Amino acid sequence: MWAYHTTPQSSTMETPFSLVYGSDAMIPVEIHESSPRFLRFVAEESNVERKVNLDLLDEVREEAKIKVEAVKRGEWSISIALR
């Protein structure tokens, strides 16, 4: 289930997690093993970035919705989505 929620979908080019929460997920091993992503974490920068991501979330969701509708109508091919 985690893999599905954190993998970009071909129709939206977004992860289901990011469409719900507005940012990418950190897998548990990244937190416990002191990954580069975890070590570069700065709380203040993260808060600013999270606010920006949340401000843009409605637009990202709308774009994903449009892409899904285009796929349903056959107007969006996988080759275009992968560019």
CSV table of N, CA, C and O in Angstrom, one decimal:
chain,number,residue,atom,x,y,z
A,1,MET,N,0.8,-1.2,0.0
A,1,MET,CA,0.0,0.0,0.0
A,1,MET,C,0.9,1.3,0.0
A,1,MET,O,0.6,2.2,-0.7
A,2,TRP,N,2.0,1.2,0.8
A,2,TRP,CA,2.8,2.4,0.9
A,2,TRP,C,3.4,2.7,-0.5
A,2,TRP,O,3.5,3.8,-0.9
A,3,ALA,N,3.8,1.6,-1.2
A,3,ALA,CA,4.4,1.8,-2.6
A,3,ALA,C,3.5,2.5,-3.5
A,3,ALA,O,3.9,3.4,-4.3
A,4,TYR,N,2.2,2.1,-3.5
A,4,TYR,CA,1.2,2.8,-4.3
A,4,TYR,C,1.1,4.2,-4.0
A,4,TYR,O,1.1,5.1,-4.9
A,5,HIS,N,1.0,4.6,-2.7
A,5,HIS,CA,0.8,6.0,-2.3
A,5,HIS,C,2.0,6.9,-2.5
A,5,HIS,O,1.9,8.1,-2.6
A,6,THR,N,3.2,6.3,-2.7
A,6,THR,CA,4.4,7.1,-2.9
A,6,THR,C,5.0,7.0,-4.3
A,6,THR,O,6.1,7.5,-4.5
A,7,THR,N,4.3,6.3,-5.2
A,7,THR,CA,4.8,6.2,-6.6
A,7,THR,C,4.0,7.1,-7.5
A,7,THR,O,2.7,7.1,-7.5
A,8,PRO,N,4.7,7.9,-8.3
A,8,PRO,CA,3.9,8.8,-9.2
A,8,PRO,C,3.1,8.0,-10.2
A,8,PRO,O,3.5,7.0,-10.7
A,9,GLN,N,1.8,8.3,-10.4
A,9,GLN,CA,0.9,7.6,-11.2
A,9,GLN,C,1.1,8.1,-12.7
A,9,GLN,O,1.3,9.3,-12.9
A,10,SER,N,1.0,7.2,-13.6
A,10,SER,CA,1.2,7.6,-15.0
A,10,SER,C,0.2,8.6,-15.5
A,10,SER,O,0.5,9.5,-16.4
A,11,SER,N,-1.0,8.6,-15.0
A,11,SER,CA,-2.0,9.5,-15.5
A,11,SER,C,-1.9,10.9,-14.9
A,11,SER,O,-2.2,11.9,-15.6
A,12,THR,N,-1.4,11.1,-13.7
A,12,THR,CA,-1.3,12.4,-13.1
A,12,THR,C,0.1,12.9,-13.0
A,12,THR,O,0.4,14.1,-12.8
A,13,MET,N,1.1,12.0,-13.0
A,13,MET,CA,2.5,12.3,-12.8
A,13,MET,C,2.7,12.8,-11.4
A,13,MET,O,3.7,13.5,-11.1
A,14,GLU,N,1.8,12.5,-10.5
A,14,GLU,CA,1.9,12.9,-9.1
A,14,GLU,C,1.7,11.6,-8.2
A,14,GLU,O,1.1,10.7,-8.7
A,15,THR,N,2.2,11.7,-7.0
A,15,THR,CA,1.9,10.5,-6.1
A,15,THR,C,0.6,10.8,-5.4
A,15,THR,O,0.3,12.0,-5.1
A,16,PRO,N,-0.2,9.8,-5.1
A,16,PRO,CA,-1.4,10.0,-4.3
A,16,PRO,C,-1.1,10.7,-3.0
A,16,PRO,O,-1.9,11.6,-2.6
A,17,PHE,N,0.0,10.4,-2.4
A,17,PHE,CA,0.4,11.0,-1.1
A,17,PHE,C,0.5,12.5,-1.3
A,17,PHE,O,0.0,13.3,-0.5
A,18,SER,N,1.2,12.9,-2.3
A,18,SER,CA,1.4,14.4,-2.5
A,18,SER,C,0.1,15.1,-2.9
A,18,SER,O,0.0,16.3,-2.5
A,19,LEU,N,-0.8,14.4,-3.5
A,19,LEU,CA,-2.1,15.1,-3.9
A,19,LEU,C,-2.9,15.3,-2.6
A,19,LEU,O,-3.7,16.2,-2.5
A,20,VAL,N,-2.7,14.4,-1.6
A,20,VAL,CA,-3.5,14.6,-0.3
A,20,VAL,C,-2.8,15.6,0.6
A,20,VAL,O,-3.4,16.5,1.2
A,21,TYR,N,-1.5,15.4,0.8
A,21,TYR,CA,-0.8,16.2,1.8
A,21,TYR,C,0.1,17.3,1.3
A,21,TYR,O,0.6,18.1,2.1
A,22,GLY,N,0.2,17.4,0.0
A,22,GLY,CA,1.0,18.6,-0.6
A,22,GLY,C,2.5,18.5,-0.5
A,22,GLY,O,3.1,19.5,-0.8
A,23,SER,N,3.0,17.4,-0.2
A,23,SER,CA,4.5,17.2,-0.2
A,23,SER,C,4.8,15.7,-0.3
A,23,SER,O,3.9,14.8,-0.2
A,24,ASP,N,6.0,15.4,-0.6
A,24,ASP,CA,6.5,14.0,-0.8
A,24,ASP,C,6.6,13.4,0.6
A,24,ASP,O,7.0,14.0,1.6
A,25,ALA,N,6.4,12.1,0.6
A,25,ALA,CA,6.5,11.3,1.8
A,25,ALA,C,8.0,11.0,2.1
A,25,ALA,O,8.8,10.8,1.2
A,26,MET,N,8.3,10.9,3.4
A,26,MET,CA,9.6,10.3,3.8
A,26,MET,C,9.4,8.9,4.3
A,26,MET,O,8.6,8.8,5.2
A,27,ILE,N,10.1,8.0,3.7
A,27,ILE,CA,9.9,6.6,4.2
A,27,ILE,C,10.6,6.5,5.6
A,27,ILE,O,11.6,7.2,5.9
A,28,PRO,N,10.1,5.6,6.4
A,28,PRO,CA,10.7,5.5,7.8
A,28,PRO,C,12.2,5.3,7.8
A,28,PRO,O,12.9,5.8,8.7
A,29,VAL,N,12.7,4.5,6.9
A,29,VAL,CA,14.2,4.3,6.9
A,29,VAL,C,15.0,5.5,6.7
A,29,VAL,O,16.1,5.7,7.2
A,30,GLU,N,14.4,6.5,6.0
A,30,GLU,CA,15.1,7.8,5.8
A,30,GLU,C,15.2,8.5,7.1
A,30,GLU,O,16.2,9.3,7.3
A,31,ILE,N,14.3,8.4,8.0
A,31,ILE,CA,14.4,9.1,9.3
A,31,ILE,C,15.3,8.4,10.2
A,31,ILE,O,16.1,9.0,10.9
A,32,HIS,N,15.2,7.1,10.3
A,32,HIS,CA,16.0,6.3,11.3
A,32,HIS,C,17.5,6.1,10.9
A,32,HIS,O,18.3,6.0,11.8
A,33,GLU,N,17.8,6.1,9.6
A,33,GLU,CA,19.1,5.8,9.2
A,33,GLU,C,19.9,7.1,8.8
A,33,GLU,O,21.0,7.0,8.2
A,34,SER,N,19.4,8.3,9.2
A,34,SER,CA,20.1,9.6,8.9
A,34,SER,C,20.5,9.7,7.5
A,34,SER,O,21.6,9.9,7.1
A,35,SER,N,19.5,9.6,6.6
A,35,SER,CA,19.7,9.8,5.2
A,35,SER,C,20.1,11.2,4.9
A,35,SER,O,19.9,12.1,5.7
A,36,PRO,N,20.7,11.4,3.7
A,36,PRO,CA,21.0,12.8,3.3
A,36,PRO,C,19.8,13.7,3.3
A,36,PRO,O,19.9,14.9,3.7
A,37,ARG,N,18.7,13.2,2.9
A,37,ARG,CA,17.4,14.1,3.0
A,37,ARG,C,17.1,14.5,4.4
A,37,ARG,O,16.8,15.6,4.7
A,38,PHE,N,17.3,13.6,5.3
A,38,PHE,CA,17.0,13.8,6.7
A,38,PHE,C,18.1,14.8,7.3
A,38,PHE,O,17.7,15.7,8.1
A,39,LEU,N,19.3,14.6,7.0
A,39,LEU,CA,20.4,15.4,7.5
A,39,LEU,C,20.3,16.8,7.0
A,39,LEU,O,20.8,17.7,7.7
A,40,ARG,N,19.8,17.0,5.8
A,40,ARG,CA,19.7,18.4,5.2
A,40,ARG,C,18.4,19.1,5.7
A,40,ARG,O,18.2,20.3,5.4
A,41,PHE,N,17.6,18.5,6.5
A,41,PHE,CA,16.4,19.1,7.0
A,41,PHE,C,16.6,20.3,7.9
A,41,PHE,O,17.4,20.3,8.8
A,42,VAL,N,16.0,21.4,7.5
A,42,VAL,CA,16.0,22.6,8.3
A,42,VAL,C,14.6,23.0,8.6
A,42,VAL,O,13.8,23.3,7.6
A,43,ALA,N,14.2,23.0,9.8
A,43,ALA,CA,12.8,23.2,10.2
A,43,ALA,C,12.2,24.5,9.6
A,43,ALA,O,11.1,24.5,9.1
A,44,GLU,N,12.9,25.6,9.7
A,44,GLU,CA,12.3,26.9,9.2
A,44,GLU,C,12.1,26.8,7.7
A,44,GLU,O,11.1,27.2,7.2
A,45,GLU,N,13.1,26.3,6.9
A,45,GLU,CA,12.9,26.2,5.5
A,45,GLU,C,11.8,25.2,5.2
A,45,GLU,O,11.0,25.4,4.2
A,46,SER,N,11.7,24.1,5.9
A,46,SER,CA,10.6,23.2,5.7
A,46,SER,C,9.3,23.8,5.9
A,46,SER,O,8.3,23.5,5.1
A,47,ASN,N,9.1,24.6,6.9
A,47,ASN,CA,7.8,25.3,7.2
A,47,ASN,C,7.4,26.2,6.0
A,47,ASN,O,6.3,26.2,5.6
A,48,VAL,N,8.4,26.9,5.5
A,48,VAL,CA,8.1,27.8,4.4
A,48,VAL,C,7.8,27.0,3.2
A,48,VAL,O,6.8,27.3,2.5
A,49,GLU,N,8.5,26.0,2.9
A,49,GLU,CA,8.2,25.2,1.7
A,49,GLU,C,6.9,24.5,1.8
A,49,GLU,O,6.1,24.4,0.9
A,50,ARG,N,6.5,24.0,3.0
A,50,ARG,CA,5.3,23.3,3.2
A,50,ARG,C,4.1,24.3,3.0
A,50,ARG,O,3.1,24.0,2.3
A,51,LYS,N,4.3,25.6,3.4
A,51,LYS,CA,3.2,26.6,3.2
A,51,LYS,C,3.0,26.8,1.7
A,51,LYS,O,1.9,26.9,1.2
A,52,VAL,N,4.2,26.9,1.0
A,52,VAL,CA,4.1,27.1,-0.5
A,52,VAL,C,3.4,25.9,-1.1
A,52,VAL,O,2.5,26.1,-2.0
A,53,ASN,N,3.8,24.7,-0.7
A,53,ASN,CA,3.2,23.5,-1.3
A,53,ASN,C,1.7,23.4,-1.0
A,53,ASN,O,0.9,23.1,-1.9
A,54,LEU,N,1.3,23.8,0.2
A,54,LEU,CA,-0.1,23.8,0.5
A,54,LEU,C,-0.9,24.9,-0.3
A,54,LEU,O,-2.0,24.7,-0.7
A,55,ASP,N,-0.2,26.0,-0.5
A,55,ASP,CA,-0.9,27.1,-1.4
A,55,ASP,C,-1.1,26.6,-2.8
A,55,ASP,O,-2.1,26.9,-3.4
A,56,LEU,N,-0.2,25.8,-3.3
A,56,LEU,CA,-0.3,25.3,-4.7
A,56,LEU,C,-1.1,24.0,-4.8
A,56,LEU,O,-1.3,23.5,-5.9
A,57,LEU,N,-1.4,23.4,-3.7
A,57,LEU,CA,-2.1,22.0,-3.7
A,57,LEU,C,-3.3,22.0,-4.5
A,57,LEU,O,-3.5,21.1,-5.3
A,58,ASP,N,-4.2,23.0,-4.4
A,58,ASP,CA,-5.4,23.0,-5.2
A,58,ASP,C,-5.1,23.0,-6.7
A,58,ASP,O,-5.8,22.3,-7.5
A,59,GLU,N,-4.1,23.8,-7.1
A,59,GLU,CA,-3.7,23.8,-8.5
A,59,GLU,C,-3.2,22.5,-9.0
A,59,GLU,O,-3.5,22.0,-10.1
A,60,VAL,N,-2.4,21.8,-8.2
A,60,VAL,CA,-1.8,20.5,-8.5
A,60,VAL,C,-2.9,19.5,-8.6
A,60,VAL,O,-3.0,18.7,-9.6
A,61,ARG,N,-3.9,19.5,-7.7
A,61,ARG,CA,-5.0,18.6,-7.7
A,61,ARG,C,-5.9,18.8,-9.0
A,61,ARG,O,-6.3,17.9,-9.6
A,62,GLU,N,-6.1,20.1,-9.3
A,62,GLU,CA,-6.9,20.4,-10.5
A,62,GLU,C,-6.2,19.9,-11.8
A,62,GLU,O,-6.8,19.4,-12.7
A,63,GLU,N,-4.9,20.1,-11.9
A,63,GLU,CA,-4.1,19.6,-13.0
A,63,GLU,C,-4.2,18.1,-13.1
A,63,GLU,O,-4.3,17.6,-14.2
A,64,ALA,N,-4.1,17.4,-12.0
A,64,ALA,CA,-4.2,16.0,-11.9
A,64,ALA,C,-5.5,15.5,-12.4
A,64,ALA,O,-5.7,14.6,-13.2
A,65,LYS,N,-6.6,16.2,-12.0
A,65,LYS,CA,-7.9,15.9,-12.4
A,65,LYS,C,-8.1,16.1,-13.9
A,65,LYS,O,-8.7,15.2,-14.6
A,66,ILE,N,-7.6,17.1,-14.5
A,66,ILE,CA,-7.6,17.3,-15.9
A,66,ILE,C,-6.9,16.2,-16.7
A,66,ILE,O,-7.4,15.7,-17.7
A,67,LYS,N,-5.7,15.8,-16.2
A,67,LYS,CA,-5.0,14.8,-16.8
A,67,LYS,C,-5.7,13.4,-16.8
A,67,LYS,O,-5.8,12.7,-17.8
A,68,VAL,N,-6.4,13.1,-15.6
A,68,VAL,CA,-7.2,11.9,-15.5
A,68,VAL,C,-8.3,11.9,-16.5
A,68,VAL,O,-8.6,10.9,-17.2
A,69,GLU,N,-9.0,13.0,-16.6
A,69,GLU,CA,-10.1,13.1,-17.6
A,69,GLU,C,-9.6,13.0,-19.0
A,69,GLU,O,-10.2,12.3,-19.9
A,70,ALA,N,-8.4,13.5,-19.3
A,70,ALA,CA,-7.8,13.4,-20.7
A,70,ALA,C,-7.5,11.9,-20.9
A,70,ALA,O,-7.7,11.5,-22.1
A,71,VAL,N,-7.0,11.2,-19.9
A,71,VAL,CA,-6.7,9.8,-20.1
A,71,VAL,C,-8.0,9.0,-20.4
A,71,VAL,O,-8.0,8.2,-21.3
A,72,LYS,N,-9.0,9.3,-19.7
A,72,LYS,CA,-10.3,8.6,-19.9
A,72,LYS,C,-10.8,8.8,-21.3
A,72,LYS,O,-11.5,7.9,-21.8
A,73,ARG,N,-10.6,10.0,-21.8
A,73,ARG,CA,-11.1,10.3,-23.2
A,73,ARG,C,-10.1,9.9,-24.2
A,73,ARG,O,-10.4,10.1,-25.4
A,74,GLY,N,-9.0,9.4,-23.9
A,74,GLY,CA,-8.0,8.9,-24.8
A,74,GLY,C,-7.2,10.1,-25.4
A,74,GLY,O,-6.5,9.9,-26.5
A,75,GLU,N,-7.2,11.2,-24.8
A,75,GLU,CA,-6.5,12.4,-25.3
A,75,GLU,C,-5.1,12.5,-24.7
A,75,GLU,O,-4.4,13.4,-25.1
A,76,TRP,N,-4.8,11.7,-23.8
A,76,TRP,CA,-3.5,11.8,-23.1
A,76,TRP,C,-2.8,10.4,-23.2
A,76,TRP,O,-3.3,9.4,-22.8
A,77,SER,N,-1.7,10.4,-23.9
A,77,SER,CA,-1.0,9.1,-24.1
A,77,SER,C,0.1,9.0,-23.0
A,77,SER,O,0.6,10.1,-22.5
A,78,ILE,N,0.5,7.8,-22.7
A,78,ILE,CA,1.6,7.6,-21.8
A,78,ILE,C,2.9,8.3,-22.2
A,78,ILE,O,3.6,8.8,-21.5
A,79,SER,N,3.2,8.3,-23.5
A,79,SER,CA,4.4,8.9,-24.0
A,79,SER,C,4.4,10.4,-23.7
A,79,SER,O,5.5,10.9,-23.4
A,80,ILE,N,3.3,11.0,-23.8
A,80,ILE,CA,3.3,12.5,-23.5
A,80,ILE,C,3.4,12.7,-22.0
A,80,ILE,O,4.2,13.6,-21.6
A,81,ALA,N,2.8,11.8,-21.2
A,81,ALA,CA,2.9,11.9,-19.8
A,81,ALA,C,4.3,11.8,-19.3
A,81,ALA,O,4.7,12.3,-18.2
A,82,LEU,N,5.1,11.0,-19.9
A,82,LEU,CA,6.5,10.7,-19.5
A,82,LEU,C,7.5,11.7,-19.9
A,82,LEU,O,8.7,11.6,-19.5
A,83,ARG,N,7.1,12.7,-20.6
A,83,ARG,CA,8.1,13.8,-21.0
A,83,ARG,C,8.5,14.7,-19.8
A,83,ARG,O,7.9,15.0,-18.9
